[in-house]
Amino acid sequence: MKQTDYLHDAITLLRQLIVVPSVSRDEAKAADILEKTINSYGFAVNREGNNVWVISNDFNSEKPTLLLNAHIDTVKPTTSWTRDPFSPDIESNVLYGLGSNDCGGGLVSLLQAFRFITSHEQKYNMIYLASAEEEVSGVNGIRKVLPMLPNITVAIVGEPTSMQPAIAEKGLMVVDAIAKGVSGHAARSEGVNAIYEALDDLEWLRNYRFEKVSDLLGETLMNVTIINAGTQHNVIPDECHFTIDIRTNEYYNNEDVFEYLCSKLKSELKARSFHLHSSCISKDNPLIQRCVALGMKPFGSPTLSDQALLRFPSFKLGPGESARSHSANEFIKISEISDAIDTYIRLLDGCEL
């Protein structure tokens, strides 16, 4: 096959996927399309729920293994769309549609690269995984599939990075807090005002700075993003609820940050989860060295992806721009997909892990 053939197949598949709504937890029809398409390429397809993957035909347990991953789910279209989000229109080298940029471009480009690279012998195994529920970090997405896969040496996640390697990614932890007071009548200032009880904690959160600053990701950030208290104007509130959004760099894990907050704040704290850790791959990794040799510039990404769930070295590398994700009239350029297929092949064909 020629490069133009791979590009044609990538665009054809992406347009088919755009037509079918695939909001998180409702990706079955998109998974059906992927399963049918990969089968038509001559591969044996594995499926668990709405996750679809394929392992190189010459898999050898003695070799290292590379995972290529991208997600098939999308967010819901915003009300500000002026186009039909499910109409894959092409105008002047631009393909429009929900999920075209996040993460359809990476999804179809990685698949075409997988086809080419596995068509001849490599020094490593390769797995292509199209995963579900990425946008909601769902339990039936990549977390469910990872235990079913062979041991992974390194992974590429096809999120939109303008085809520059994101070698570090911030983690996320959401903490719900409750400051307790005692209700009473506002006219007599009775009770203990839970809002005032929360003030010291809010002030501490606003001013605290974590000591370790990452060259790639900057500071670990904490922001109070939601606050709610009171039932009516003449009742002293007995509870003040607030939510803390925490974005960790690679020097801090979520469990340690949570324990530290518990030691410093008076409010009752509960973390929604701990599993979305920051991730980082060494600049000395052979694939990152090869990226640099090809003229790419490693950087740190503030946005979260399924990379947070991987417990082996990984980095993000995909076509499109992060700023287009979740935006109205989402699009990706045909030239970006063409360049991505070419870049993946130049990066991976004949490489060592």
PDB file of N, CA and C in Angstrom, residues 5-97:
ATOM      1  N   ASP A   5      -2.902   5.543   0.309  1.00  0.00           N
ATOM      2  CA  ASP A   5      -3.904   4.522   0.634  1.00  0.00           C
ATOM      3  C   ASP A   5      -4.195   4.501   2.133  1.00  0.00           C
ATOM      4  N   TYR A   6      -3.142   4.576   2.929  1.00  0.00           N
ATOM      5  CA  TYR A   6      -3.329   4.612   4.382  1.00  0.00           C
ATOM      6  C   TYR A   6      -4.106   5.861   4.792  1.00  0.00           C
ATOM      7  N   LEU A   7      -3.786   6.990   4.173  1.00  0.00           N
ATOM      8  CA  LEU A   7      -4.500   8.235   4.490  1.00  0.00           C
ATOM      9  C   LEU A   7      -5.970   8.115   4.096  1.00  0.00           C
ATOM     10  N   HIS A   8      -6.238   7.555   2.929  1.00  0.00           N
ATOM     11  CA  HIS A   8      -7.625   7.381   2.493  1.00  0.00           C
ATOM     12  C   HIS A   8      -8.398   6.520   3.487  1.00  0.00           C
ATOM     13  N   ASP A   9      -7.790   5.414   3.931  1.00  0.00           N
ATOM     14  CA  ASP A   9      -8.468   4.531   4.879  1.00  0.00           C
ATOM     15  C   ASP A   9      -8.688   5.217   6.223  1.00  0.00           C
ATOM     16  N   ALA A  10      -7.716   6.042   6.647  1.00  0.00           N
ATOM     17  CA  ALA A  10      -7.851   6.760   7.912  1.00  0.00           C
ATOM     18  C   ALA A  10      -9.014   7.748   7.856  1.00  0.00           C
ATOM     19  N   ILE A  11      -9.104   8.506   6.789  1.00  0.00           N
ATOM     20  CA  ILE A  11     -10.176   9.502   6.652  1.00  0.00           C
ATOM     21  C   ILE A  11     -11.531   8.814   6.524  1.00  0.00           C
ATOM     22  N   THR A  12     -11.588   7.735   5.766  1.00  0.00           N
ATOM     23  CA  THR A  12     -12.843   6.992   5.617  1.00  0.00           C
ATOM     24  C   THR A  12     -13.338   6.494   6.970  1.00  0.00           C
ATOM     25  N   LEU A  13     -12.439   5.923   7.764  1.00  0.00           N
ATOM     26  CA  LEU A  13     -12.821   5.413   9.085  1.00  0.00           C
ATOM     27  C   LEU A  13     -13.247   6.542  10.011  1.00  0.00           C
ATOM     28  N   LEU A  14     -12.507   7.630  10.014  1.00  0.00           N
ATOM     29  CA  LEU A  14     -12.839   8.736  10.907  1.00  0.00           C
ATOM     30  C   LEU A  14     -14.211   9.315  10.568  1.00  0.00           C
ATOM     31  N   ARG A  15     -14.524   9.432   9.301  1.00  0.00           N
ATOM     32  CA  ARG A  15     -15.850   9.952   8.906  1.00  0.00           C
ATOM     33  C   ARG A  15     -16.952   9.003   9.358  1.00  0.00           C
ATOM     34  N   GLN A  16     -16.712   7.710   9.263  1.00  0.00           N
ATOM     35  CA  GLN A  16     -17.704   6.743   9.743  1.00  0.00           C
ATOM     36  C   GLN A  16     -17.929   6.883  11.242  1.00  0.00           C
ATOM     37  N   LEU A  17     -16.860   7.124  11.988  1.00  0.00           N
ATOM     38  CA  LEU A  17     -16.960   7.247  13.442  1.00  0.00           C
ATOM     39  C   LEU A  17     -17.677   8.533  13.848  1.00  0.00           C
ATOM     40  N   ILE A  18     -17.439   9.607  13.115  1.00  0.00           N
ATOM     41  CA  ILE A  18     -18.080  10.882  13.451  1.00  0.00           C
ATOM     42  C   ILE A  18     -19.591  10.783  13.308  1.00  0.00           C
ATOM     43  N   VAL A  19     -20.055  10.065  12.307  1.00  0.00           N
ATOM     44  CA  VAL A  19     -21.493   9.940  12.053  1.00  0.00           C
ATOM     45  C   VAL A  19     -22.213   9.305  13.236  1.00  0.00           C
ATOM     46  N   VAL A  20     -21.515   8.399  13.928  1.00  0.00           N
ATOM     47  CA  VAL A  20     -22.136   7.632  15.027  1.00  0.00           C
ATOM     48  C   VAL A  20     -21.842   8.306  16.364  1.00  0.00           C
ATOM     49  N   PRO A  21     -22.851   8.800  17.082  1.00  0.00           N
ATOM     50  CA  PRO A  21     -22.600   9.382  18.405  1.00  0.00           C
ATOM     51  C   PRO A  21     -21.910   8.368  19.319  1.00  0.00           C
ATOM     52  N   SER A  22     -20.872   8.811  20.020  1.00  0.00           N
ATOM     53  CA  SER A  22     -20.121   7.895  20.897  1.00  0.00           C
ATOM     54  C   SER A  22     -19.729   8.611  22.182  1.00  0.00           C
ATOM     55  N   VAL A  23     -20.712   9.234  22.822  1.00  0.00           N
ATOM     56  CA  VAL A  23     -20.487   9.860  24.107  1.00  0.00           C
ATOM     57  C   VAL A  23     -20.077   8.786  25.112  1.00  0.00           C
ATOM     58  N   SER A  24     -19.253   9.150  26.060  1.00  0.00           N
ATOM     59  CA  SER A  24     -18.718   8.200  27.042  1.00  0.00           C
ATOM     60  C   SER A  24     -19.817   7.309  27.611  1.00  0.00           C
ATOM     61  N   ARG A  25     -19.526   6.023  27.684  1.00  0.00           N
ATOM     62  CA  ARG A  25     -20.390   4.942  28.154  1.00  0.00           C
ATOM     63  C   ARG A  25     -21.449   4.540  27.130  1.00  0.00           C
ATOM     64  N   ASP A  26     -21.420   5.170  25.947  1.00  0.00           N
ATOM     65  CA  ASP A  26     -22.369   4.824  24.887  1.00  0.00           C
ATOM     66  C   ASP A  26     -21.616   4.715  23.559  1.00  0.00           C
ATOM     67  N   GLU A  27     -20.525   3.930  23.576  1.00  0.00           N
ATOM     68  CA  GLU A  27     -19.635   3.870  22.420  1.00  0.00           C
ATOM     69  C   GLU A  27     -19.798   2.585  21.598  1.00  0.00           C
ATOM     70  N   ALA A  28     -20.840   1.815  21.863  1.00  0.00           N
ATOM     71  CA  ALA A  28     -20.953   0.483  21.262  1.00  0.00           C
ATOM     72  C   ALA A  28     -20.932   0.526  19.739  1.00  0.00           C
ATOM     73  N   LYS A  29     -21.658   1.461  19.136  1.00  0.00           N
ATOM     74  CA  LYS A  29     -21.711   1.512  17.672  1.00  0.00           C
ATOM     75  C   LYS A  29     -20.358   1.888  17.082  1.00  0.00           C
ATOM     76  N   ALA A  30     -19.647   2.790  17.742  1.00  0.00           N
ATOM     77  CA  ALA A  30     -18.305   3.146  17.278  1.00  0.00           C
ATOM     78  C   ALA A  30     -17.363   1.958  17.415  1.00  0.00           C
ATOM     79  N   ALA A  31     -17.480   1.226  18.518  1.00  0.00           N
ATOM     80  CA  ALA A  31     -16.654   0.025  18.711  1.00  0.00           C
ATOM     81  C   ALA A  31     -16.967  -1.021  17.647  1.00  0.00           C
ATOM     82  N   ASP A  32     -18.240  -1.130  17.251  1.00  0.00           N
ATOM     83  CA  ASP A  32     -18.620  -2.058  16.181  1.00  0.00           C
ATOM     84  C   ASP A  32     -17.917  -1.702  14.874  1.00  0.00           C
ATOM     85  N   ILE A  33     -17.895  -0.407  14.569  1.00  0.00           N
ATOM     86  CA  ILE A  33     -17.246   0.051  13.331  1.00  0.00           C
ATOM     87  C   ILE A  33     -15.760  -0.271  13.354  1.00  0.00           C
ATOM     88  N   LEU A  34     -15.111  -0.007  14.484  1.00  0.00           N
ATOM     89  CA  LEU A  34     -13.686  -0.293  14.598  1.00  0.00           C
ATOM     90  C   LEU A  34     -13.409  -1.789  14.486  1.00  0.00           C
ATOM     91  N   GLU A  35     -14.218  -2.582  15.165  1.00  0.00           N
ATOM     92  CA  GLU A  35     -14.020  -4.036  15.118  1.00  0.00           C
ATOM     93  C   GLU A  35     -14.153  -4.553  13.689  1.00  0.00           C
ATOM     94  N   LYS A  36     -15.169  -4.100  12.977  1.00  0.00           N
ATOM     95  CA  LYS A  36     -15.387  -4.532  11.602  1.00  0.00           C
ATOM     96  C   LYS A  36     -14.247  -4.069  10.697  1.00  0.00           C
ATOM     97  N   THR A  37     -13.801  -2.820  10.885  1.00  0.00           N
ATOM     98  CA  THR A  37     -12.737  -2.275  10.047  1.00  0.00           C
ATOM     99  C   THR A  37     -11.431  -3.017  10.253  1.00  0.00           C
ATOM    100  N   ILE A  38     -11.061  -3.244  11.515  1.00  0.00           N
ATOM    101  CA  ILE A  38      -9.796  -3.932  11.798  1.00  0.00           C
ATOM    102  C   ILE A  38      -9.841  -5.362  11.280  1.00  0.00           C
ATOM    103  N   ASN A  39     -10.989  -6.008  11.399  1.00  0.00           N
ATOM    104  CA  ASN A  39     -11.139  -7.349  10.825  1.00  0.00           C
ATOM    105  C   ASN A  39     -10.916  -7.332   9.318  1.00  0.00           C
ATOM    106  N   SER A  40     -11.413  -6.285   8.668  1.00  0.00           N
ATOM    107  CA  SER A  40     -11.268  -6.194   7.214  1.00  0.00           C
ATOM    108  C   SER A  40      -9.818  -5.995   6.801  1.00  0.00           C
ATOM    109  N   TYR A  41      -8.985  -5.503   7.747  1.00  0.00           N
ATOM    110  CA  TYR A  41      -7.553  -5.354   7.470  1.00  0.00           C
ATOM    111  C   TYR A  41      -6.796  -6.680   7.632  1.00  0.00           C
ATOM    112  N   GLY A  42      -7.494  -7.719   8.091  1.00  0.00           N
ATOM    113  CA  GLY A  42      -6.869  -9.023   8.212  1.00  0.00           C
ATOM    114  C   GLY A  42      -6.336  -9.354   9.590  1.00  0.00           C
ATOM    115  N   PHE A  43      -6.788  -8.632  10.623  1.00  0.00           N
ATOM    116  CA  PHE A  43      -6.317  -8.873  11.989  1.00  0.00           C
ATOM    117  C   PHE A  43      -7.410  -9.539  12.818  1.00  0.00           C
ATOM    118  N   ALA A  44      -6.993 -10.337  13.788  1.00  0.00           N
ATOM    119  CA  ALA A  44      -7.918 -10.905  14.766  1.00  0.00           C
ATOM    120  C   ALA A  44      -8.155  -9.863  15.860  1.00  0.00           C
ATOM    121  N   VAL A  45      -9.394  -9.520  16.075  1.00  0.00           N
ATOM    122  CA  VAL A  45      -9.741  -8.430  16.983  1.00  0.00           C
ATOM    123  C   VAL A  45     -10.164  -8.978  18.336  1.00  0.00           C
ATOM    124  N   ASN A  46      -9.713  -8.308  19.389  1.00  0.00           N
ATOM    125  CA  ASN A  46     -10.166  -8.596  20.751  1.00  0.00           C
ATOM    126  C   ASN A  46     -11.108  -7.479  21.187  1.00  0.00           C
ATOM    127  N   ARG A  47     -12.109  -7.828  21.972  1.00  0.00           N
ATOM    128  CA  ARG A  47     -13.048  -6.805  22.449  1.00  0.00           C
ATOM    129  C   ARG A  47     -13.512  -7.128  23.856  1.00  0.00           C
ATOM    130  N   GLU A  48     -13.558  -6.105  24.679  1.00  0.00           N
ATOM    131  CA  GLU A  48     -14.107  -6.190  26.028  1.00  0.00           C
ATOM    132  C   GLU A  48     -14.989  -4.967  26.216  1.00  0.00           C
ATOM    133  N   GLY A  49     -16.297  -5.195  26.272  1.00  0.00           N
ATOM    134  CA  GLY A  49     -17.212  -4.056  26.328  1.00  0.00           C
ATOM    135  C   GLY A  49     -17.070  -3.229  25.057  1.00  0.00           C
ATOM    136  N   ASN A  50     -16.767  -1.949  25.218  1.00  0.00           N
ATOM    137  CA  ASN A  50     -16.584  -1.074  24.069  1.00  0.00           C
ATOM    138  C   ASN A  50     -15.113  -0.772  23.792  1.00  0.00           C
ATOM    139  N   ASN A  51     -14.231  -1.587  24.358  1.00  0.00           N
ATOM    140  CA  ASN A  51     -12.794  -1.478  24.097  1.00  0.00           C
ATOM    141  C   ASN A  51     -12.404  -2.500  23.039  1.00  0.00           C
ATOM    142  N   VAL A  52     -11.621  -2.055  22.069  1.00  0.00           N
ATOM    143  CA  VAL A  52     -11.221  -2.915  20.953  1.00  0.00           C
ATOM    144  C   VAL A  52      -9.704  -2.879  20.839  1.00  0.00           C
ATOM    145  N   TRP A  53      -9.075  -4.058  20.721  1.00  0.00           N
ATOM    146  CA  TRP A  53      -7.627  -4.058  20.553  1.00  0.00           C
ATOM    147  C   TRP A  53      -7.175  -5.203  19.667  1.00  0.00           C
ATOM    148  N   VAL A  54      -5.959  -5.038  19.145  1.00  0.00           N
ATOM    149  CA  VAL A  54      -5.372  -6.039  18.273  1.00  0.00           C
ATOM    150  C   VAL A  54      -3.887  -6.138  18.589  1.00  0.00           C
ATOM    151  N   ILE A  55      -3.379  -7.364  18.582  1.00  0.00           N
ATOM    152  CA  ILE A  55      -1.976  -7.639  18.890  1.00  0.00           C
ATOM    153  C   ILE A  55      -1.283  -8.094  17.612  1.00  0.00           C
ATOM    154  N   SER A  56      -0.065  -7.628  17.396  1.00  0.00           N
ATOM    155  CA  SER A  56       0.668  -7.993  16.191  1.00  0.00           C
ATOM    156  C   SER A  56       0.716  -9.513  16.036  1.00  0.00           C
ATOM    157  N   ASN A  57       0.555  -9.955  14.794  1.00  0.00           N
ATOM    158  CA  ASN A  57       0.412 -11.387  14.519  1.00  0.00           C
ATOM    159  C   ASN A  57       1.634 -12.205  14.931  1.00  0.00           C
ATOM    160  N   ASP A  58       2.807 -11.581  14.902  1.00  0.00           N
ATOM    161  CA  ASP A  58       4.039 -12.319  15.220  1.00  0.00           C
ATOM    162  C   ASP A  58       4.482 -12.081  16.658  1.00  0.00           C
ATOM    163  N   PHE A  59       3.525 -11.920  17.565  1.00  0.00           N
ATOM    164  CA  PHE A  59       3.847 -11.614  18.966  1.00  0.00           C
ATOM    165  C   PHE A  59       4.823 -12.640  19.529  1.00  0.00           C
ATOM    166  N   ASN A  60       5.872 -12.111  20.192  1.00  0.00           N
ATOM    167  CA  ASN A  60       6.921 -12.951  20.779  1.00  0.00           C
ATOM    168  C   ASN A  60       7.172 -12.461  22.196  1.00  0.00           C
ATOM    169  N   SER A  61       6.910 -13.297  23.180  1.00  0.00           N
ATOM    170  CA  SER A  61       7.038 -12.891  24.577  1.00  0.00           C
ATOM    171  C   SER A  61       8.468 -12.533  24.960  1.00  0.00           C
ATOM    172  N   GLU A  62       9.422 -12.893  24.121  1.00  0.00           N
ATOM    173  CA  GLU A  62      10.821 -12.559  24.391  1.00  0.00           C
ATOM    174  C   GLU A  62      11.142 -11.110  24.017  1.00  0.00           C
ATOM    175  N   LYS A  63      10.270 -10.490  23.257  1.00  0.00           N
ATOM    176  CA  LYS A  63      10.504  -9.120  22.793  1.00  0.00           C
ATOM    177  C   LYS A  63       9.795  -8.113  23.693  1.00  0.00           C
ATOM    178  N   PRO A  64      10.279  -6.861  23.730  1.00  0.00           N
ATOM    179  CA  PRO A  64       9.533  -5.807  24.414  1.00  0.00           C
ATOM    180  C   PRO A  64       8.255  -5.495  23.638  1.00  0.00           C
ATOM    181  N   THR A  65       7.317  -4.808  24.281  1.00  0.00           N
ATOM    182  CA  THR A  65       6.009  -4.550  23.670  1.00  0.00           C
ATOM    183  C   THR A  65       5.659  -3.072  23.738  1.00  0.00           C
ATOM    184  N   LEU A  66       5.237  -2.541  22.607  1.00  0.00           N
ATOM    185  CA  LEU A  66       4.794  -1.150  22.481  1.00  0.00           C
ATOM    186  C   LEU A  66       3.280  -1.112  22.383  1.00  0.00           C
ATOM    187  N   LEU A  67       2.641  -0.279  23.187  1.00  0.00           N
ATOM    188  CA  LEU A  67       1.193  -0.077  23.136  1.00  0.00           C
ATOM    189  C   LEU A  67       0.889   1.245  22.448  1.00  0.00           C
ATOM    190  N   LEU A  68       0.016   1.200  21.434  1.00  0.00           N
ATOM    191  CA  LEU A  68      -0.526   2.401  20.805  1.00  0.00           C
ATOM    192  C   LEU A  68      -1.971   2.543  21.269  1.00  0.00           C
ATOM    193  N   ASN A  69      -2.289   3.663  21.886  1.00  0.00           N
ATOM    194  CA  ASN A  69      -3.616   3.824  22.487  1.00  0.00           C
ATOM    195  C   ASN A  69      -4.249   5.159  22.121  1.00  0.00           C
ATOM    196  N   ALA A  70      -5.545   5.119  21.844  1.00  0.00           N
ATOM    197  CA  ALA A  70      -6.348   6.337  21.700  1.00  0.00           C
ATOM    198  C   ALA A  70      -7.782   5.975  22.079  1.00  0.00           C
ATOM    199  N   HIS A  71      -8.579   6.971  22.389  1.00  0.00           N
ATOM    200  CA  HIS A  71      -9.936   6.677  22.875  1.00  0.00           C
ATOM    201  C   HIS A  71     -10.988   6.962  21.815  1.00  0.00           C
ATOM    202  N   ILE A  72     -12.112   6.236  21.908  1.00  0.00           N
ATOM    203  CA  ILE A  72     -13.179   6.356  20.920  1.00  0.00           C
ATOM    204  C   ILE A  72     -14.347   7.193  21.415  1.00  0.00           C
ATOM    205  N   ASP A  73     -14.388   7.506  22.700  1.00  0.00           N
ATOM    206  CA  ASP A  73     -15.528   8.255  23.219  1.00  0.00           C
ATOM    207  C   ASP A  73     -15.325   9.754  23.047  1.00  0.00           C
ATOM    208  N   THR A  74     -16.432  10.492  23.120  1.00  0.00           N
ATOM    209  CA  THR A  74     -16.410  11.945  23.020  1.00  0.00           C
ATOM    210  C   THR A  74     -17.191  12.552  24.185  1.00  0.00           C
ATOM    211  N   VAL A  75     -17.035  13.849  24.359  1.00  0.00           N
ATOM    212  CA  VAL A  75     -17.924  14.594  25.240  1.00  0.00           C
ATOM    213  C   VAL A  75     -19.223  14.879  24.481  1.00  0.00           C
ATOM    214  N   LYS A  76     -20.223  15.402  25.161  1.00  0.00           N
ATOM    215  CA  LYS A  76     -21.451  15.812  24.485  1.00  0.00           C
ATOM    216  C   LYS A  76     -21.191  17.115  23.723  1.00  0.00           C
ATOM    217  N   PRO A  77     -21.817  17.298  22.568  1.00  0.00           N
ATOM    218  CA  PRO A  77     -21.621  18.554  21.842  1.00  0.00           C
ATOM    219  C   PRO A  77     -22.212  19.730  22.621  1.00  0.00           C
ATOM    220  N   THR A  78     -21.497  20.850  22.628  1.00  0.00           N
ATOM    221  CA  THR A  78     -21.995  22.039  23.310  1.00  0.00           C
ATOM    222  C   THR A  78     -23.096  22.695  22.477  1.00  0.00           C
ATOM    223  N   THR A  79     -23.859  23.555  23.114  1.00  0.00           N
ATOM    224  CA  THR A  79     -24.973  24.221  22.426  1.00  0.00           C
ATOM    225  C   THR A  79     -24.493  25.280  21.439  1.00  0.00           C
ATOM    226  N   SER A  80     -23.213  25.619  21.493  1.00  0.00           N
ATOM    227  CA  SER A  80     -22.699  26.675  20.613  1.00  0.00           C
ATOM    228  C   SER A  80     -22.244  26.162  19.250  1.00  0.00           C
ATOM    229  N   TRP A  81     -22.405  24.857  18.980  1.00  0.00           N
ATOM    230  CA  TRP A  81     -22.104  24.350  17.642  1.00  0.00           C
ATOM    231  C   TRP A  81     -22.997  25.042  16.616  1.00  0.00           C
ATOM    232  N   THR A  82     -22.423  25.474  15.506  1.00  0.00           N
ATOM    233  CA  THR A  82     -23.212  26.040  14.401  1.00  0.00           C
ATOM    234  C   THR A  82     -23.280  25.063  13.229  1.00  0.00           C
ATOM    235  N   ARG A  83     -22.567  23.953  13.329  1.00  0.00           N
ATOM    236  CA  ARG A  83     -22.608  22.887  12.342  1.00  0.00           C
ATOM    237  C   ARG A  83     -23.254  21.661  12.973  1.00  0.00           C
ATOM    238  N   ASP A  84     -23.589  20.677  12.162  1.00  0.00           N
ATOM    239  CA  ASP A  84     -24.060  19.399  12.681  1.00  0.00           C
ATOM    240  C   ASP A  84     -22.834  18.637  13.198  1.00  0.00           C
ATOM    241  N   PRO A  85     -22.746  18.379  14.514  1.00  0.00           N
ATOM    242  CA  PRO A  85     -21.556  17.724  15.061  1.00  0.00           C
ATOM    243  C   PRO A  85     -21.357  16.305  14.553  1.00  0.00           C
ATOM    244  N   PHE A  86     -22.392  15.710  13.970  1.00  0.00           N
ATOM    245  CA  PHE A  86     -22.296  14.332  13.488  1.00  0.00           C
ATOM    246  C   PHE A  86     -22.262  14.252  11.959  1.00  0.00           C
ATOM    247  N   SER A  87     -21.970  15.376  11.327  1.00  0.00           N
ATOM    248  CA  SER A  87     -21.831  15.404   9.872  1.00  0.00           C
ATOM    249  C   SER A  87     -20.364  15.625   9.517  1.00  0.00           C
ATOM    250  N   PRO A  88     -19.665  14.605   9.008  1.00  0.00           N
ATOM    251  CA  PRO A  88     -18.222  14.689   8.772  1.00  0.00           C
ATOM    252  C   PRO A  88     -17.889  15.424   7.470  1.00  0.00           C
ATOM    253  N   ASP A  89     -18.162  16.699   7.452  1.00  0.00           N
ATOM    254  CA  ASP A  89     -17.949  17.499   6.246  1.00  0.00           C
ATOM    255  C   ASP A  89     -16.474  17.839   6.069  1.00  0.00           C
ATOM    256  N   ILE A  90     -16.024  17.812   4.831  1.00  0.00           N
ATOM    257  CA  ILE A  90     -14.659  18.204   4.500  1.00  0.00           C
ATOM    258  C   ILE A  90     -14.714  19.462   3.650  1.00  0.00           C
ATOM    259  N   GLU A  91     -14.043  20.513   4.110  1.00  0.00           N
ATOM    260  CA  GLU A  91     -13.979  21.776   3.391  1.00  0.00           C
ATOM    261  C   GLU A  91     -12.550  22.300   3.423  1.00  0.00           C
ATOM    262  N   SER A  92     -11.942  22.429   2.276  1.00  0.00           N
ATOM    263  CA  SER A  92     -10.602  23.017   2.159  1.00  0.00           C
ATOM    264  C   SER A  92      -9.597  22.380   3.119  1.00  0.00           C
ATOM    265  N   ASN A  93      -9.456  21.063   3.035  1.00  0.00           N
ATOM    266  CA  ASN A  93      -8.459  20.329   3.829  1.00  0.00           C
ATOM    267  C   ASN A  93      -8.840  20.182   5.292  1.00  0.00           C
ATOM    268  N   VAL A  94     -10.059  20.555   5.670  1.00  0.00           N
ATOM    269  CA  VAL A  94     -10.492  20.495   7.064  1.00  0.00           C
ATOM    270  C   VAL A  94     -11.663  19.533   7.192  1.00  0.00           C
ATOM    271  N   LEU A  95     -11.548  18.583   8.135  1.00  0.00           N
ATOM    272  CA  LEU A  95     -12.620  17.646   8.432  1.00  0.00           C
ATOM    273  C   LEU A  95     -13.276  18.062   9.741  1.00  0.00           C
ATOM    274  N   TYR A  96     -14.562  18.375   9.681  1.00  0.00           N
ATOM    275  CA  TYR A  96     -15.312  18.799  10.861  1.00  0.00           C
ATOM    276  C   TYR A  96     -16.044  17.611  11.483  1.00  0.00           C
ATOM    277  N   GLY A  97     -16.352  17.726  12.764  1.00  0.00           N
ATOM    278  CA  GLY A  97     -17.161  16.722  13.430  1.00  0.00           C
ATOM    279  C   GLY A  97     -16.738  16.496  14.869  1.00  0.00           C
TER     280      GLY A  97
END
